[in-house]
């Protein structure tokens, strides 16, 4: 049986923690701004509304959620564990939300990439069948990426033994 506590773990030097937190914060802001610009451009330009671009915007939305929930959590992880800003059940909930949103974002991105590949395959190999991808089918496919991701990653919300986010 291991009787070590979190205090027994090696600590990251304060300067390294600050550099890493700054870098992650910069990436978070850049990701948030970049993905927001993709979404805004798509919404303002009607000629960009193609099947592939719907899926790219779907990925941008999932990355936006990831940037809004995971990067801030990761950049403050060292601070949270050393200064105990939050603890107990609140820390567990925050960690699980971070894990869950990260898993959802990754699943939606992978599923969207897979759908882009399928759509490009149909457009190249069977160009006359690519017309069959209707607005209704696009909405169904984009919705299914989120539904599938939410269902598959739901197990992360369930109680897990002593796991840090």
PDB file of C-alpha atoms in Angstrom:
ATOM      1  CA  UNK A   1       0.000   0.000   0.000  1.00  0.00           C
ATOM      2  CA  UNK A   2       1.320   3.401  -0.955  1.00  0.00           C
ATOM      3  CA  UNK A   3       0.989   5.982   1.817  1.00  0.00           C
ATOM      4  CA  UNK A   4       2.399   8.915  -0.141  1.00  0.00           C
ATOM      5  CA  UNK A   5       0.450  12.142  -0.303  1.00  0.00           C
ATOM      6  CA  UNK A   6       0.399  14.978  -2.787  1.00  0.00           C
ATOM      7  CA  UNK A   7       2.918  16.803  -0.586  1.00  0.00           C
ATOM      8  CA  UNK A   8       5.471  14.012  -1.213  1.00  0.00           C
ATOM      9  CA  UNK A   9       5.415  14.602  -4.985  1.00  0.00           C
ATOM     10  CA  UNK A  10       8.284  16.628  -6.486  1.00  0.00           C
ATOM     11  CA  UNK A  11       7.387  20.284  -6.989  1.00  0.00           C
ATOM     12  CA  UNK A  12       7.954  22.198 -10.197  1.00  0.00           C
ATOM     13  CA  UNK A  13      10.142  25.296  -9.687  1.00  0.00           C
ATOM     14  CA  UNK A  14       8.098  28.502  -9.445  1.00  0.00           C
ATOM     15  CA  UNK A  15       9.783  30.041 -12.523  1.00  0.00           C
ATOM     16  CA  UNK A  16       9.053  26.968 -14.651  1.00  0.00           C
ATOM     17  CA  UNK A  17       5.433  26.955 -13.469  1.00  0.00           C
ATOM     18  CA  UNK A  18       5.071  30.633 -14.398  1.00  0.00           C
ATOM     19  CA  UNK A  19       6.601  30.100 -17.861  1.00  0.00           C
ATOM     20  CA  UNK A  20       4.399  27.078 -18.559  1.00  0.00           C
ATOM     21  CA  UNK A  21       1.274  28.851 -17.280  1.00  0.00           C
ATOM     22  CA  UNK A  22       2.067  31.903 -19.449  1.00  0.00           C
ATOM     23  CA  UNK A  23       2.657  29.763 -22.521  1.00  0.00           C
ATOM     24  CA  UNK A  24      -0.555  27.789 -22.003  1.00  0.00           C
ATOM     25  CA  UNK A  25      -2.488  31.017 -21.392  1.00  0.00           C
ATOM     26  CA  UNK A  26      -1.124  32.474 -24.640  1.00  0.00           C
ATOM     27  CA  UNK A  27      -2.138  29.329 -26.540  1.00  0.00           C
ATOM     28  CA  UNK A  28      -5.572  29.465 -24.973  1.00  0.00           C
ATOM     29  CA  UNK A  29      -6.133  33.067 -26.024  1.00  0.00           C
ATOM     30  CA  UNK A  30      -4.784  32.421 -29.535  1.00  0.00           C
ATOM     31  CA  UNK A  31      -6.991  29.335 -29.898  1.00  0.00           C
ATOM     32  CA  UNK A  32     -10.030  31.218 -28.644  1.00  0.00           C
ATOM     33  CA  UNK A  33      -9.451  34.127 -31.039  1.00  0.00           C
ATOM     34  CA  UNK A  34      -8.590  31.946 -34.055  1.00  0.00           C
ATOM     35  CA  UNK A  35     -11.563  29.637 -33.672  1.00  0.00           C
ATOM     36  CA  UNK A  36     -13.874  32.588 -33.029  1.00  0.00           C
ATOM     37  CA  UNK A  37     -12.688  34.195 -36.283  1.00  0.00           C
ATOM     38  CA  UNK A  38     -13.361  30.961 -38.195  1.00  0.00           C
ATOM     39  CA  UNK A  39     -16.902  30.788 -36.826  1.00  0.00           C
ATOM     40  CA  UNK A  40     -17.634  34.490 -37.439  1.00  0.00           C
ATOM     41  CA  UNK A  41     -16.262  34.342 -40.993  1.00  0.00           C
ATOM     42  CA  UNK A  42     -18.368  31.273 -41.730  1.00  0.00           C
ATOM     43  CA  UNK A  43     -21.513  32.938 -40.384  1.00  0.00           C
ATOM     44  CA  UNK A  44     -20.947  36.217 -42.268  1.00  0.00           C
ATOM     45  CA  UNK A  45     -19.987  34.710 -45.651  1.00  0.00           C
ATOM     46  CA  UNK A  46     -22.767  32.693 -47.230  1.00  0.00           C
ATOM     47  CA  UNK A  47     -20.524  31.343 -50.008  1.00  0.00           C
ATOM     48  CA  UNK A  48     -18.486  29.441 -47.412  1.00  0.00           C
ATOM     49  CA  UNK A  49     -21.437  27.253 -46.430  1.00  0.00           C
ATOM     50  CA  UNK A  50     -20.274  23.977 -47.929  1.00  0.00           C
ATOM     51  CA  UNK A  51     -20.392  20.508 -46.404  1.00  0.00           C
ATOM     52  CA  UNK A  52     -16.688  20.531 -45.540  1.00  0.00           C
ATOM     53  CA  UNK A  53     -16.864  24.006 -44.022  1.00  0.00           C
ATOM     54  CA  UNK A  54     -19.767  22.985 -41.781  1.00  0.00           C
ATOM     55  CA  UNK A  55     -17.540  20.240 -40.420  1.00  0.00           C
ATOM     56  CA  UNK A  56     -14.595  22.625 -40.040  1.00  0.00           C
ATOM     57  CA  UNK A  57     -16.803  25.010 -38.062  1.00  0.00           C
ATOM     58  CA  UNK A  58     -17.957  22.034 -35.994  1.00  0.00           C
ATOM     59  CA  UNK A  59     -14.290  21.373 -35.136  1.00  0.00           C
ATOM     60  CA  UNK A  60     -13.751  25.078 -34.396  1.00  0.00           C
ATOM     61  CA  UNK A  61     -16.655  25.035 -31.935  1.00  0.00           C
ATOM     62  CA  UNK A  62     -15.268  21.968 -30.176  1.00  0.00           C
ATOM     63  CA  UNK A  63     -11.799  23.574 -30.043  1.00  0.00           C
ATOM     64  CA  UNK A  64     -13.350  26.745 -28.676  1.00  0.00           C
ATOM     65  CA  UNK A  65     -14.942  24.751 -25.868  1.00  0.00           C
ATOM     66  CA  UNK A  66     -11.611  23.054 -25.239  1.00  0.00           C
ATOM     67  CA  UNK A  67      -9.803  26.396 -25.089  1.00  0.00           C
ATOM     68  CA  UNK A  68     -12.405  27.834 -22.747  1.00  0.00           C
ATOM     69  CA  UNK A  69     -12.402  24.920 -20.313  1.00  0.00           C
ATOM     70  CA  UNK A  70      -9.164  22.951 -20.503  1.00  0.00           C
ATOM     71  CA  UNK A  71      -6.324  25.375 -21.074  1.00  0.00           C
ATOM     72  CA  UNK A  72      -7.205  27.648 -18.140  1.00  0.00           C
ATOM     73  CA  UNK A  73      -7.551  24.582 -15.940  1.00  0.00           C
ATOM     74  CA  UNK A  74      -4.214  23.188 -17.126  1.00  0.00           C
ATOM     75  CA  UNK A  75      -2.402  26.512 -16.739  1.00  0.00           C
ATOM     76  CA  UNK A  76      -3.550  26.860 -13.140  1.00  0.00           C
ATOM     77  CA  UNK A  77      -3.192  23.180 -12.224  1.00  0.00           C
ATOM     78  CA  UNK A  78       0.156  23.723 -10.534  1.00  0.00           C
ATOM     79  CA  UNK A  79      -1.174  26.738  -8.670  1.00  0.00           C
ATOM     80  CA  UNK A  80      -4.333  24.919  -7.591  1.00  0.00           C
ATOM     81  CA  UNK A  81      -2.470  21.922  -6.241  1.00  0.00           C
ATOM     82  CA  UNK A  82       0.102  23.963  -4.325  1.00  0.00           C
ATOM     83  CA  UNK A  83      -1.984  26.809  -2.927  1.00  0.00           C
ATOM     84  CA  UNK A  84      -5.189  24.820  -2.533  1.00  0.00           C
ATOM     85  CA  UNK A  85      -7.375  27.527  -4.051  1.00  0.00           C
ATOM     86  CA  UNK A  86     -10.059  24.898  -4.480  1.00  0.00           C
ATOM     87  CA  UNK A  87     -10.156  21.530  -2.869  1.00  0.00           C
ATOM     88  CA  UNK A  88     -12.276  18.585  -1.858  1.00  0.00           C
ATOM     89  CA  UNK A  89     -15.371  17.804  -3.871  1.00  0.00           C
ATOM     90  CA  UNK A  90     -15.204  21.102  -5.796  1.00  0.00           C
ATOM     91  CA  UNK A  91     -11.746  20.215  -7.125  1.00  0.00           C
ATOM     92  CA  UNK A  92     -13.026  16.771  -8.109  1.00  0.00           C
ATOM     93  CA  UNK A  93     -15.945  18.289 -10.020  1.00  0.00           C
ATOM     94  CA  UNK A  94     -13.711  20.844 -11.782  1.00  0.00           C
ATOM     95  CA  UNK A  95     -11.239  18.116 -12.726  1.00  0.00           C
ATOM     96  CA  UNK A  96     -13.992  15.862 -14.088  1.00  0.00           C
ATOM     97  CA  UNK A  97     -15.531  18.699 -16.091  1.00  0.00           C
ATOM     98  CA  UNK A  98     -12.096  19.423 -17.576  1.00  0.00           C
ATOM     99  CA  UNK A  99     -11.545  15.762 -18.478  1.00  0.00           C
ATOM    100  CA  UNK A 100     -15.057  15.424 -19.889  1.00  0.00           C
ATOM    101  CA  UNK A 101     -14.877  18.564 -22.050  1.00  0.00           C
ATOM    102  CA  UNK A 102     -11.404  17.574 -23.310  1.00  0.00           C
ATOM    103  CA  UNK A 103     -12.669  14.132 -24.283  1.00  0.00           C
ATOM    104  CA  UNK A 104     -15.754  15.574 -25.983  1.00  0.00           C
ATOM    105  CA  UNK A 105     -13.658  18.093 -27.912  1.00  0.00           C
ATOM    106  CA  UNK A 106     -11.229  15.431 -29.081  1.00  0.00           C
ATOM    107  CA  UNK A 107     -14.013  13.038 -30.059  1.00  0.00           C
ATOM    108  CA  UNK A 108     -15.905  15.710 -32.023  1.00  0.00           C
ATOM    109  CA  UNK A 109     -12.714  16.773 -33.815  1.00  0.00           C
ATOM    110  CA  UNK A 110     -11.842  13.205 -34.800  1.00  0.00           C
ATOM    111  CA  UNK A 111     -15.399  12.466 -35.923  1.00  0.00           C
ATOM    112  CA  UNK A 112     -15.509  15.693 -37.950  1.00  0.00           C
ATOM    113  CA  UNK A 113     -12.210  14.824 -39.637  1.00  0.00           C
ATOM    114  CA  UNK A 114     -13.575  11.378 -40.436  1.00  0.00           C
ATOM    115  CA  UNK A 115     -16.708  12.899 -41.973  1.00  0.00           C
ATOM    116  CA  UNK A 116     -14.570  15.320 -44.014  1.00  0.00           C
ATOM    117  CA  UNK A 117     -12.617  12.352 -45.391  1.00  0.00           C
ATOM    118  CA  UNK A 118     -15.836  10.527 -46.287  1.00  0.00           C
ATOM    119  CA  UNK A 119     -17.297  13.638 -47.909  1.00  0.00           C
ATOM    120  CA  UNK A 120     -14.111  14.253 -49.929  1.00  0.00           C
ATOM    121  CA  UNK A 121     -14.049  10.590 -50.974  1.00  0.00           C
ATOM    122  CA  UNK A 122     -17.619  10.833 -52.244  1.00  0.00           C
ATOM    123  CA  UNK A 123     -16.877  14.140 -54.018  1.00  0.00           C
ATOM    124  CA  UNK A 124     -13.815  12.704 -55.792  1.00  0.00           C
ATOM    125  CA  UNK A 125     -14.750   9.082 -56.486  1.00  0.00           C
ATOM    126  CA  UNK A 126     -18.505   9.530 -56.967  1.00  0.00           C
ATOM    127  CA  UNK A 127     -19.008  13.208 -57.852  1.00  0.00           C
ATOM    128  CA  UNK A 128     -22.624  12.810 -58.923  1.00  0.00           C
ATOM    129  CA  UNK A 129     -23.545  11.354 -55.528  1.00  0.00           C
ATOM    130  CA  UNK A 130     -22.041  14.285 -53.615  1.00  0.00           C
ATOM    131  CA  UNK A 131     -25.169  16.245 -54.517  1.00  0.00           C
ATOM    132  CA  UNK A 132     -27.080  13.879 -52.222  1.00  0.00           C
ATOM    133  CA  UNK A 133     -25.523  15.509 -49.149  1.00  0.00           C
ATOM    134  CA  UNK A 134     -28.434  17.750 -48.272  1.00  0.00           C
ATOM    135  CA  UNK A 135     -28.799  20.388 -45.574  1.00  0.00           C
ATOM    136  CA  UNK A 136     -30.807  17.951 -43.487  1.00  0.00           C
ATOM    137  CA  UNK A 137     -28.099  15.291 -43.754  1.00  0.00           C
ATOM    138  CA  UNK A 138     -25.416  17.845 -42.802  1.00  0.00           C
ATOM    139  CA  UNK A 139     -27.370  18.842 -39.697  1.00  0.00           C
ATOM    140  CA  UNK A 140     -27.856  15.181 -38.808  1.00  0.00           C
ATOM    141  CA  UNK A 141     -24.146  14.408 -39.241  1.00  0.00           C
ATOM    142  CA  UNK A 142     -22.969  17.407 -37.210  1.00  0.00           C
ATOM    143  CA  UNK A 143     -25.500  16.632 -34.472  1.00  0.00           C
ATOM    144  CA  UNK A 144     -24.451  13.006 -34.440  1.00  0.00           C
ATOM    145  CA  UNK A 145     -20.809  13.962 -33.795  1.00  0.00           C
ATOM    146  CA  UNK A 146     -21.859  15.719 -30.595  1.00  0.00           C
ATOM    147  CA  UNK A 147     -24.361  13.051 -29.559  1.00  0.00           C
ATOM    148  CA  UNK A 148     -21.851  10.255 -30.080  1.00  0.00           C
ATOM    149  CA  UNK A 149     -19.101  12.178 -28.262  1.00  0.00           C
ATOM    150  CA  UNK A 150     -21.373  12.936 -25.306  1.00  0.00           C
ATOM    151  CA  UNK A 151     -22.456   9.316 -25.012  1.00  0.00           C
ATOM    152  CA  UNK A 152     -19.038   7.731 -25.460  1.00  0.00           C
ATOM    153  CA  UNK A 153     -17.281  10.043 -23.017  1.00  0.00           C
ATOM    154  CA  UNK A 154     -20.003   9.924 -20.364  1.00  0.00           C
ATOM    155  CA  UNK A 155     -18.044   7.295 -18.441  1.00  0.00           C
ATOM    156  CA  UNK A 156     -15.590  10.063 -17.472  1.00  0.00           C
ATOM    157  CA  UNK A 157     -18.328  11.626 -15.346  1.00  0.00           C
ATOM    158  CA  UNK A 158     -18.697   8.487 -13.314  1.00  0.00           C
ATOM    159  CA  UNK A 159     -16.698   8.013 -10.135  1.00  0.00           C
ATOM    160  CA  UNK A 160     -13.072   7.208 -10.843  1.00  0.00           C
ATOM    161  CA  UNK A 161     -10.447   6.307  -8.289  1.00  0.00           C
ATOM    162  CA  UNK A 162      -8.136   9.172  -7.249  1.00  0.00           C
ATOM    163  CA  UNK A 163      -7.404  10.680 -10.682  1.00  0.00           C
ATOM    164  CA  UNK A 164      -5.964  14.182 -11.101  1.00  0.00           C
ATOM    165  CA  UNK A 165      -7.296  16.382 -13.952  1.00  0.00           C
TER     166      UNK A 165
END
